[in-house]
Tab-separated table of C-alpha atoms in Angstrom:
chain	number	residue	atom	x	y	z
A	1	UNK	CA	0.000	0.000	0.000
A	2	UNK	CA	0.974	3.384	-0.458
A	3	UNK	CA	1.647	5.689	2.301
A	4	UNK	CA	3.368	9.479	3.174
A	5	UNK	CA	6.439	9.753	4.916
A	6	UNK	CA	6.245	12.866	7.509
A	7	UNK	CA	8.755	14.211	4.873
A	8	UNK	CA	6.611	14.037	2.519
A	9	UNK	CA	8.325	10.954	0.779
A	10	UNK	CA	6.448	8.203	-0.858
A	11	UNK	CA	6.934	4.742	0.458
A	12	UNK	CA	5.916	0.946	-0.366
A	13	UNK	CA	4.579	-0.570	2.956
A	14	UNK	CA	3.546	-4.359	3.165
A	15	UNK	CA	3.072	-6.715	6.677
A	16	UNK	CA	4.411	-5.262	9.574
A	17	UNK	CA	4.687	-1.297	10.007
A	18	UNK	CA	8.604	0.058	10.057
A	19	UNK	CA	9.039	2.642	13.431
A	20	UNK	CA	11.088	4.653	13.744
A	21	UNK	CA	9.602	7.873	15.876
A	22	UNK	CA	10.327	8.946	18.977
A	23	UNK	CA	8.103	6.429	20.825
A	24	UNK	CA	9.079	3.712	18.621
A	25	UNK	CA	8.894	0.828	21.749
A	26	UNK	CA	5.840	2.019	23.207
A	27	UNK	CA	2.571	-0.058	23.534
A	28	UNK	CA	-0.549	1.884	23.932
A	29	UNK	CA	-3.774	0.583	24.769
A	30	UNK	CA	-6.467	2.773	23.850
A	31	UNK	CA	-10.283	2.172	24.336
A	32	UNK	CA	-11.481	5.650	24.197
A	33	UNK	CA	-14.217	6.515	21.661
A	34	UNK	CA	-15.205	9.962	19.776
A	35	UNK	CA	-12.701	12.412	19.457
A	36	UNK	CA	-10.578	13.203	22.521
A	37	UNK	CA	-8.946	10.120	23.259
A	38	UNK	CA	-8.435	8.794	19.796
A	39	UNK	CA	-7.145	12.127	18.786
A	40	UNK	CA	-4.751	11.649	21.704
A	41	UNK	CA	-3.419	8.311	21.018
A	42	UNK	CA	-3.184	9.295	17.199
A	43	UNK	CA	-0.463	11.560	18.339
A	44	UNK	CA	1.476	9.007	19.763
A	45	UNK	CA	1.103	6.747	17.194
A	46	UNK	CA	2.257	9.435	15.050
A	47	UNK	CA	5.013	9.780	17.162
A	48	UNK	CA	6.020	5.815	16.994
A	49	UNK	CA	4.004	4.048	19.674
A	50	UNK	CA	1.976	1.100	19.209
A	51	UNK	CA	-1.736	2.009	19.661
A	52	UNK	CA	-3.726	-0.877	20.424
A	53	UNK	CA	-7.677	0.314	19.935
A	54	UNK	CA	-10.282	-1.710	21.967
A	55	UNK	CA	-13.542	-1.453	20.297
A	56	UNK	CA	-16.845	-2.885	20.724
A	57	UNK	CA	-17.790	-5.744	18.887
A	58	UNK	CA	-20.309	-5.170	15.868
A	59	UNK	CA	-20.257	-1.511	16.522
A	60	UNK	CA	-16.758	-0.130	17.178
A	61	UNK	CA	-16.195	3.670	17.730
A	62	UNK	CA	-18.813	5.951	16.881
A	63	UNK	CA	-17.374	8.573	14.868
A	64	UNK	CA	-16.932	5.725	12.176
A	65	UNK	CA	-20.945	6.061	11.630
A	66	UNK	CA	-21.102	9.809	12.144
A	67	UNK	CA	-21.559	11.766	9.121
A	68	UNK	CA	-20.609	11.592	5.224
A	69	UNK	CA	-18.896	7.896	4.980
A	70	UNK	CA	-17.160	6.289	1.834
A	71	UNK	CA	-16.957	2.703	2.501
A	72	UNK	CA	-18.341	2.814	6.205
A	73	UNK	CA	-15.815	4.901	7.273
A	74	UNK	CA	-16.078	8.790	8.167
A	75	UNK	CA	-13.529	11.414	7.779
A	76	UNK	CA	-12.899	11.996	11.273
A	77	UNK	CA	-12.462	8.363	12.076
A	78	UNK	CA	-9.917	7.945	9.390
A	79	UNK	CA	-8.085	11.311	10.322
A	80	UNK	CA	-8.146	10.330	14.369
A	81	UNK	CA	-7.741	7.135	14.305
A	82	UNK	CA	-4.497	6.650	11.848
A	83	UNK	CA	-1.570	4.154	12.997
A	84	UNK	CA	-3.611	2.378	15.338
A	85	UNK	CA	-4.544	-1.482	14.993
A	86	UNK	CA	-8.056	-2.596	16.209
A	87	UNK	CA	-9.040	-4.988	18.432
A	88	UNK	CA	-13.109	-5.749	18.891
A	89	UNK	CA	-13.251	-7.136	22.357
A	90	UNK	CA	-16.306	-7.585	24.598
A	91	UNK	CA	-15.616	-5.886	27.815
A	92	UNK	CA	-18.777	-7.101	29.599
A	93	UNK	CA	-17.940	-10.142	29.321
A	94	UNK	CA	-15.016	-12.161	32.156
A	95	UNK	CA	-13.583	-13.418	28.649
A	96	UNK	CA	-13.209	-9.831	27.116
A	97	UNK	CA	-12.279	-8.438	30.129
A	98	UNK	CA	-9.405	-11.266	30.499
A	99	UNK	CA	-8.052	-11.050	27.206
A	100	UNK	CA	-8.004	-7.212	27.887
A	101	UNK	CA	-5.498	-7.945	30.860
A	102	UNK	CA	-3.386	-9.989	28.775
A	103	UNK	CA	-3.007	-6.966	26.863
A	104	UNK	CA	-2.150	-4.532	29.593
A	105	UNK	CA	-0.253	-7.101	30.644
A	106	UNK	CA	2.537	-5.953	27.977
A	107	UNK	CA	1.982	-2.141	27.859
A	108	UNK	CA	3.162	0.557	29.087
A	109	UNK	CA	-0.233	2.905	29.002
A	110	UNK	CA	-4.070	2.598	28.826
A	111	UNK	CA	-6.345	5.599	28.364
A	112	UNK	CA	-9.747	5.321	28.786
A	113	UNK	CA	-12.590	8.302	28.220
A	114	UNK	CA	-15.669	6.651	30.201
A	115	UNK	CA	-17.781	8.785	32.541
A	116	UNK	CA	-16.529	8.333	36.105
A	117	UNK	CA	-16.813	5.437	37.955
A	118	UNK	CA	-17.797	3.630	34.706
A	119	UNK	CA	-14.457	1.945	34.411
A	120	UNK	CA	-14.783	0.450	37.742
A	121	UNK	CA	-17.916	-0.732	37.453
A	122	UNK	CA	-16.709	-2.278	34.255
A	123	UNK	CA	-13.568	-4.195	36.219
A	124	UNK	CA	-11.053	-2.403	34.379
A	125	UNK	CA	-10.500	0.404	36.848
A	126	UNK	CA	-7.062	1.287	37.883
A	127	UNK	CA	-6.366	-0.778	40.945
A	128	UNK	CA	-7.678	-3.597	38.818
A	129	UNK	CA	-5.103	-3.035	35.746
A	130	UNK	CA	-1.774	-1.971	37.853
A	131	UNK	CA	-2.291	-5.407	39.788
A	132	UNK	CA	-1.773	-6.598	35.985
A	133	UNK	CA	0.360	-4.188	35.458
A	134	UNK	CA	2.566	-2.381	38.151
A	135	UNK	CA	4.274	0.484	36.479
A	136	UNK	CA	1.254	1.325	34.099
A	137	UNK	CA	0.550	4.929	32.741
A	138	UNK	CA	-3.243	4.827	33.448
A	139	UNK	CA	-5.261	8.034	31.703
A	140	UNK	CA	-8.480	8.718	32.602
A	141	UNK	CA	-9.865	11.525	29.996
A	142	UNK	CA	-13.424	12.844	31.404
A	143	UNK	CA	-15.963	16.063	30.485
A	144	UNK	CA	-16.014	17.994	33.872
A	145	UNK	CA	-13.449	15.761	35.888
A	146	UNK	CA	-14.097	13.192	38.584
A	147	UNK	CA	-15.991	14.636	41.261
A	148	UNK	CA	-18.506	17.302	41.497
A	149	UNK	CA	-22.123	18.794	40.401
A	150	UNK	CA	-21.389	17.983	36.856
A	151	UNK	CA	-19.078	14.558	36.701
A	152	UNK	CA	-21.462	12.149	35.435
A	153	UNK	CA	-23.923	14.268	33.110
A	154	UNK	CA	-22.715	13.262	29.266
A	155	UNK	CA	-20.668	16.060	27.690
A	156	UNK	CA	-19.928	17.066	24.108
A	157	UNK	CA	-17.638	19.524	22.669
A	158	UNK	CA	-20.461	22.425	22.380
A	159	UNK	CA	-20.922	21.913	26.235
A	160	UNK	CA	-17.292	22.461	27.128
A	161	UNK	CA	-17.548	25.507	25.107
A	162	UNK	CA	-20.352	26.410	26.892
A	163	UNK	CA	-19.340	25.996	30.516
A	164	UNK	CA	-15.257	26.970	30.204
A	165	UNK	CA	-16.697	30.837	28.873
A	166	UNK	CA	-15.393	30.072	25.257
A	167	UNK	CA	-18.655	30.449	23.482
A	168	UNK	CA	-19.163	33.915	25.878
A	169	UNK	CA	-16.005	34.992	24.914
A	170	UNK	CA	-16.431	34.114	21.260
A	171	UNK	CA	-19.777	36.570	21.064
A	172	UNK	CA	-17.693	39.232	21.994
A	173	UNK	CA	-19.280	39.715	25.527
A	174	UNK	CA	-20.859	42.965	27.227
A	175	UNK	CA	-24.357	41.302	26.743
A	176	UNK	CA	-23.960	39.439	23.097
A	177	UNK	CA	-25.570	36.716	22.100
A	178	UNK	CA	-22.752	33.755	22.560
A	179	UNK	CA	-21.384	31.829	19.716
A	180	UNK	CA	-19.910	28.430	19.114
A	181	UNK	CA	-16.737	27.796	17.524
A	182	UNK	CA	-17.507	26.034	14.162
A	183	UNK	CA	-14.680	23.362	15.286
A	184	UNK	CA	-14.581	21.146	18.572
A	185	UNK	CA	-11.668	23.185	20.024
A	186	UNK	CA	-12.112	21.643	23.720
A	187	UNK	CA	-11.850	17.970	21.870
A	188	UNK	CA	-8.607	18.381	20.192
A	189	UNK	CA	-7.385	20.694	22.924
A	190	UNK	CA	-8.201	18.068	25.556
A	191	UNK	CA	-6.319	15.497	22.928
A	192	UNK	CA	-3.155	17.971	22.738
A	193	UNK	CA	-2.967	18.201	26.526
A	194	UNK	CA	-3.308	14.398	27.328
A	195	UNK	CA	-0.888	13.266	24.946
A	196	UNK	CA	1.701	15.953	26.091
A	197	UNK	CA	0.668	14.734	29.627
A	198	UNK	CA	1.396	11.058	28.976
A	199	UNK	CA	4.464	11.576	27.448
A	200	UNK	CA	5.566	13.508	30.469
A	201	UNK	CA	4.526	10.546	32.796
A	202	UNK	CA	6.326	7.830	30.730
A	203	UNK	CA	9.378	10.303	30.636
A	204	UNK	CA	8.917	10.202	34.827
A	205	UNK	CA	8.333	6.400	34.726
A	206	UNK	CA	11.808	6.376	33.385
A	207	UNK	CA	13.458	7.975	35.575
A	208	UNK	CA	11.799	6.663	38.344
A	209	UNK	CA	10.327	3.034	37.639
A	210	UNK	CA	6.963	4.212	38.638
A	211	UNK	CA	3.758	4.560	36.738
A	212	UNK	CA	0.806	6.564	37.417
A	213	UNK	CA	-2.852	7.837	36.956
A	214	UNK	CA	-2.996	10.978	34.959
A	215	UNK	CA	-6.584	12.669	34.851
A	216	UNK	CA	-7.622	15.290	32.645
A	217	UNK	CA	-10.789	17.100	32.090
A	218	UNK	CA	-11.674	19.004	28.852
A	219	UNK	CA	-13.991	21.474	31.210
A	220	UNK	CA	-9.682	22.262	32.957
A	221	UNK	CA	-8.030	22.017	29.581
A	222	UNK	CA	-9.994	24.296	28.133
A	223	UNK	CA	-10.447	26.837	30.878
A	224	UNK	CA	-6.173	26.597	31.370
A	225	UNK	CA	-6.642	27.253	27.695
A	226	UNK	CA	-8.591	30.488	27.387
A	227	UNK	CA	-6.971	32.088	30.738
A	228	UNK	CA	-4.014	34.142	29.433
A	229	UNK	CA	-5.573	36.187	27.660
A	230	UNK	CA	-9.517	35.322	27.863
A	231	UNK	CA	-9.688	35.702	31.823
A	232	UNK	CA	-7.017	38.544	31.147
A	233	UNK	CA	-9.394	40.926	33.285
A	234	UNK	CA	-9.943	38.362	36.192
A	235	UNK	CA	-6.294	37.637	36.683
A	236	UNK	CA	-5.136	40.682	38.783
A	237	UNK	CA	-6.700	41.622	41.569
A	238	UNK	CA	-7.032	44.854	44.221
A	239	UNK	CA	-6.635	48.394	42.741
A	240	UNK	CA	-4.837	49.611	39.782
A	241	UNK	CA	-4.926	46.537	37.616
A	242	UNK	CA	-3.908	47.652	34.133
A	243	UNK	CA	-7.000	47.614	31.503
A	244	UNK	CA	-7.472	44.266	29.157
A	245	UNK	CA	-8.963	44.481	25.607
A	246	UNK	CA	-12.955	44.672	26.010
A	247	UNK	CA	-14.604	41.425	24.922
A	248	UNK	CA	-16.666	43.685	22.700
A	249	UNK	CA	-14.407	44.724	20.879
A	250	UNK	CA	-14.546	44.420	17.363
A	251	UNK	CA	-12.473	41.080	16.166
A	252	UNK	CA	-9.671	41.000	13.588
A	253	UNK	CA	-11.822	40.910	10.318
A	254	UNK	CA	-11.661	43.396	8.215
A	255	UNK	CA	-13.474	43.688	4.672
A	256	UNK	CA	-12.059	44.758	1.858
A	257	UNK	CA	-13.186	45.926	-1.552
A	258	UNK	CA	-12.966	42.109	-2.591
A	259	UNK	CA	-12.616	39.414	-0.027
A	260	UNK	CA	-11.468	40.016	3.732
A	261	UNK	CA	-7.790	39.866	5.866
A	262	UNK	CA	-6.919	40.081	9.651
A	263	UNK	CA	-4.384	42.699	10.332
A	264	UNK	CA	-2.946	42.609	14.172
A	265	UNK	CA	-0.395	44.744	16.250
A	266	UNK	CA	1.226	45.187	19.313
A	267	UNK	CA	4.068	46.336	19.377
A	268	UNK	CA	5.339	50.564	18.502
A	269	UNK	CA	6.684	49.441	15.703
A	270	UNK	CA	3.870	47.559	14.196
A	271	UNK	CA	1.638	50.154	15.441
A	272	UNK	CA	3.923	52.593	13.535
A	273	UNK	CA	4.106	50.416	10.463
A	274	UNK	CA	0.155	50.183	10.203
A	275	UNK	CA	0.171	53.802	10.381
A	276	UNK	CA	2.248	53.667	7.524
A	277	UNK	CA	0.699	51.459	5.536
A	278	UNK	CA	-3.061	52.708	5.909
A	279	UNK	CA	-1.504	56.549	5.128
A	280	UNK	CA	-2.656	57.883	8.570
A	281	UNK	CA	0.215	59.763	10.154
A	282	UNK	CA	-1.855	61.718	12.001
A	283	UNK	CA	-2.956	58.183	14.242
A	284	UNK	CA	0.522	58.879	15.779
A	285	UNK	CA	-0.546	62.328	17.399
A	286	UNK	CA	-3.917	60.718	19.000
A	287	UNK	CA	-3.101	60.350	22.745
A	288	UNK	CA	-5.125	56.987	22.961
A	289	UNK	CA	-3.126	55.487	20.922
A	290	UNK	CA	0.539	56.364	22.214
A	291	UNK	CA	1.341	53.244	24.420
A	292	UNK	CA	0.227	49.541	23.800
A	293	UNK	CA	-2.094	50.070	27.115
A	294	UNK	CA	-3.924	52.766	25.461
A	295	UNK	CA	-4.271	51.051	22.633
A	296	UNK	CA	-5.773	47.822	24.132
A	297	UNK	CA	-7.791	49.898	26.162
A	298	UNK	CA	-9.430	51.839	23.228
A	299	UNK	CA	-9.503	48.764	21.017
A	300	UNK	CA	-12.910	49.492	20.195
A	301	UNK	CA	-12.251	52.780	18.276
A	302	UNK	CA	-9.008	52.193	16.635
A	303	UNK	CA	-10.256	48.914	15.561
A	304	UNK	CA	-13.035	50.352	13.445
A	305	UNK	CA	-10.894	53.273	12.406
A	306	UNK	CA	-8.775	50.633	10.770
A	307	UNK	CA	-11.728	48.611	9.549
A	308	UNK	CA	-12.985	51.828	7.858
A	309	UNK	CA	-9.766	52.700	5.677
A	310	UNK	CA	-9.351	48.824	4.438
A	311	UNK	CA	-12.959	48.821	3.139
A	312	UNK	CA	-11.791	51.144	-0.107
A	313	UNK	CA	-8.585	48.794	-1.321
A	314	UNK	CA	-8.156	44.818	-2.374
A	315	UNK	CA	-6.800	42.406	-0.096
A	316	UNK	CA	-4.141	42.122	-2.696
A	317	UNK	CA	-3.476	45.518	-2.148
A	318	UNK	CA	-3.516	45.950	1.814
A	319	UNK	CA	-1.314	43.289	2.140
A	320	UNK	CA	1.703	44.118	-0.156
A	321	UNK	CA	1.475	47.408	1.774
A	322	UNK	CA	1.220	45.695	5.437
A	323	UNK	CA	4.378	43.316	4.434
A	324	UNK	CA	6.151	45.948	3.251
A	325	UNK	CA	5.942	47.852	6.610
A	326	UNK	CA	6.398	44.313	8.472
A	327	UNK	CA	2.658	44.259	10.357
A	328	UNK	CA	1.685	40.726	10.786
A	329	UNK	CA	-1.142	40.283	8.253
A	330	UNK	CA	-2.954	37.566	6.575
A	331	UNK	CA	-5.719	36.893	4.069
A	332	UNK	CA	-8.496	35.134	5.312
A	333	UNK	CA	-8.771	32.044	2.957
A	334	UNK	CA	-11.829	29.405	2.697
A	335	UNK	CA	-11.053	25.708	3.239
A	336	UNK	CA	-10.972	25.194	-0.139
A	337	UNK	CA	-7.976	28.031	-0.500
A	338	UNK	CA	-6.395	26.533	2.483
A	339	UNK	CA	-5.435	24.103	0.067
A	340	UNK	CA	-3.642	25.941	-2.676
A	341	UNK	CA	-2.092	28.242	0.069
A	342	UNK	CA	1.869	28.786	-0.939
A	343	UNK	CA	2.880	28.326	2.607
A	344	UNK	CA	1.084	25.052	3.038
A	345	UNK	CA	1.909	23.924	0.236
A	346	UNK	CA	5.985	25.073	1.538
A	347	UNK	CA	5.245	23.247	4.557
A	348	UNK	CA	4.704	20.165	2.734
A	349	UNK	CA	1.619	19.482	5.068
A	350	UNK	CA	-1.422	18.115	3.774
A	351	UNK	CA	-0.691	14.607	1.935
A	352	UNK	CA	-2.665	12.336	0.068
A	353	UNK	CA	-2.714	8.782	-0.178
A	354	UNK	CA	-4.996	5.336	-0.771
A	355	UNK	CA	-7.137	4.183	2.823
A	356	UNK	CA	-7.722	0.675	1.336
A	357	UNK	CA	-11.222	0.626	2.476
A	358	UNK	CA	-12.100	4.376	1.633
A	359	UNK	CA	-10.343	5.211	-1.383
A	360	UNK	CA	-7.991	8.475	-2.044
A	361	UNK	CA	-7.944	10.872	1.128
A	362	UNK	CA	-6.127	13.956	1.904
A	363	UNK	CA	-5.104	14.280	5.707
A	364	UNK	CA	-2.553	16.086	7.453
A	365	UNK	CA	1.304	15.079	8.319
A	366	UNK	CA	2.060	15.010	11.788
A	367	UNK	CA	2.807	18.547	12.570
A	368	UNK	CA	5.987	18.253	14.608
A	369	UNK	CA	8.985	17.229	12.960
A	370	UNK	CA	11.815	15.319	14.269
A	371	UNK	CA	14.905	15.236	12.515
A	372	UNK	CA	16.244	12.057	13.739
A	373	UNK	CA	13.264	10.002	15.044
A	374	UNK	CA	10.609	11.284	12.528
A	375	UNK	CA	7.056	10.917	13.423
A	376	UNK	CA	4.912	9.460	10.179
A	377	UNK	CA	1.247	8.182	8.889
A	378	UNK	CA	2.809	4.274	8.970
A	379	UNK	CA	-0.621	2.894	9.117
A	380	UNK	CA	-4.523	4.056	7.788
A	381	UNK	CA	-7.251	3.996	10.298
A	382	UNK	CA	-8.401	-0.067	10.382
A	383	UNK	CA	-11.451	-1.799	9.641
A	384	UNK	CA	-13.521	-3.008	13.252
A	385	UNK	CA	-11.273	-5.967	14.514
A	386	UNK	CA	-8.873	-5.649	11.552
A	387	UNK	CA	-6.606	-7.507	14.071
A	388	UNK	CA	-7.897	-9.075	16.124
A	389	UNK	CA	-6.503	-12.168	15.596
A	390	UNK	CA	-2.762	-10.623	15.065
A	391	UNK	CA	-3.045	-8.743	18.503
A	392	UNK	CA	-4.270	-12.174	20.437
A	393	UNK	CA	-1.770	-13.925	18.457
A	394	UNK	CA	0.835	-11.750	19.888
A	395	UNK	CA	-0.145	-11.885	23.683
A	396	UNK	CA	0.193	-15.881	23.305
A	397	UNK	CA	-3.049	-17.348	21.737
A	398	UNK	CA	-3.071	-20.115	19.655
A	399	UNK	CA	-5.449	-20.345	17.038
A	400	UNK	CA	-8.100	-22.548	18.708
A	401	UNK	CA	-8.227	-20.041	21.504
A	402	UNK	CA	-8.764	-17.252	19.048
A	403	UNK	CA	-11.568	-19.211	17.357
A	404	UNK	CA	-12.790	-20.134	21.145
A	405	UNK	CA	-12.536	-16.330	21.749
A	406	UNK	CA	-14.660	-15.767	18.665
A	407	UNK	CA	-17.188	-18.187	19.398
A	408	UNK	CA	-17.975	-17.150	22.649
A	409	UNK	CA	-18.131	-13.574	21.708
A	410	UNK	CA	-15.315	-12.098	23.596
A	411	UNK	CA	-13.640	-10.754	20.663
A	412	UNK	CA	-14.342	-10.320	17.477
């Protein structure tokens, strides 16, 4: 089959995945479901490790039913859920829930995204699998966290934007109706956080010889998240704390005469350069505008001054100018110019290659690069229980114990 190097290389790949990332060594069970967790364990697969994904028999993750499909698989199953091998296993049942040992058994971390006390009820909690497995990374991903008003009410995306302030903060505030993101920031953030978190704990384990329980919430990622700058106001406290940027402020979106750009600045200089740029000299003499504290302070008015002198040139236009005085600016492109953008294209990071279920797909290369452990797409999101029988193979079942497995229902 065809694959994408993380350089961007083209390479023939048959049997047996070559590793050579960072976490080349690692074994990863994963039997998290929807976004967070399998984004999370996509990283580190990305990154080398061996992600073993537990499914449900017949069923399997949901995101492979949710939406558009080619195939019976869904976009963001195929872009989450990339060098990972699947497993169906039936963890209700003493069988499943055996052959599920045997599996932790030889790994070094499990990460699970039930609702609290789920995983206990289930007999996989974490006393249970560090008896297996003493020196086991155990990650427990939940909505709100493990205790509290909130802990075992479902959660989605849209409810962590709710709750954290993002959706507040995204209206613009001062009384505004809210608004969502149009992209499940707390998800992926949560996904970021947990596989920078794991990593941390299996660099401790090394040092130390001792695993632990790491437990996130999206609820605290995604308030940590939005505090530099979105809880800007609530940070200091007592008298004369300096003025933050009014949520209702206009945002960074300015038309132009054919299309739209963002245009942001700081610093003197910048502020200088824009002054430059947009012919308005005289901005220089207004005493609002003479420090960066006035100027985030009266956001508001400079903000739509600006917007007002952009509306009568092309973005073509506004930007040559901006680069040419060195103010960060950018036009604002659809997906579908995302595509043919010169940097990204530079970057060498979207790739294409054949799923052999779903056909041609674009996707994108692992973002970080590592010059001498490189992190690659070695494997396309699998089929339900596309190895099952490999996996039990490999923790020491012969094939009429696979077939026994089968017939009982434990895996699939």
């Amino acid at each position: 089959m065809l694959m994408v190097r993380a350089d961007g290389s083209h390479v023939q790949r048959r049997g047996r995945c070559a590793v050579r990332g960072p976490l080349a060594g690692i074994r990863v069970i994963d039997v998290t479901s929807m976004v967070s967790g399998p984004a999370a364990t996509m990283l580190l697969g990305d990154q080398g490790a061996d992600v073993i994904k537990v499914e449900r028999p017949q069923k399997g993750d949901f995101t492979r039913s949710f939406g558009a499909r080619r195939s019976g698989f869904s976009p963001i199953y195929l872009t989450t859920n990339r060098n990972k091998r699947s497993i169906a296993l039936n963890l209700k049942s003493d069988g499943g829930r055996e052959l599920l040992k045997k599996l932790v058994a030889g790994a070094d971390v499990f990460v699970q995204n039930f609702r609290p006390g789920t995983v206990e009820r289930m007999g996989i909690g974490e006393d249970v699998l560090r008896r297996v497995k003493p020196d086991l990374i155990y990650v427990s991903i939940s909505g709100f966290g493990e205790r509290g008003p909130y802990a075992n009410q479902r959660v989605y995306d849209p409810i962590i934007q709710a709750l954290s302030g993002l959706a507040s903060i995204q209206g613009g505030g001062g009384g505004a109706r809210p608004r969502m993101v149009r992209t499940i920031v707390p998800d992926k953030l949560t996904a970021v956080t947990a596989a920078q978190a794991i990593t941390a704990a299996l660099l401790a384990r090394s040092r130390t010889g001792i695993g632990q329980h790491v437990q996130l919430a999206m609820l605290d990622a995604m308030v940590s998240f939005l505090w530099p700058e979105g809880m800007a106001r609530y940070t200091l406290r007592g008298e004369n704390a300096p003025a933050a940027r009014p949520l209702e402020a206009r945002d960074l979106v300015f038309e132009t005469t054919d299309g739209y750009i963002t245009v942001g600045v700081n610093s003197d200089a910048e502020w200088l350069g824009l002054t430059r740029a947009l012919e308005r000299p005289e901005w220089l003499e207004d005493p609002r505008f003479a420090t960066s504290t006035g100027r985030v302070e009266h956001a508001d008015v400079r903000l739509e001054m600006t917007a007002e002198v952009i509306a009568t040139r092309s973005s073509a236009d506004w930007l040559e100018r901006l680069r040419a005085e060195d103010v960060p600016c950018a036009p604002i492109l659809s997906p579908e110019e995302l595509l043919e953008d010169p940097q990204i294209a530079a970057n060498e990071l979207v790739v294409e290659s054949a799923h052999p279920y779903a056909g041609p797909m674009r996707q994108t290369r692992p973002a970080a690069r590592f010059d001498r452990t490189p992190a690659e797409i070695r494997r396309p999101a699998p089929d339900l229980g596309e190895h099952t029988d490999e996996i039990l193979a490999e923790i020491g079942l012969g094939e009429l114990e696979i077939e026994a497995a089968r017939r009982t229902g434990d895996a699939a």
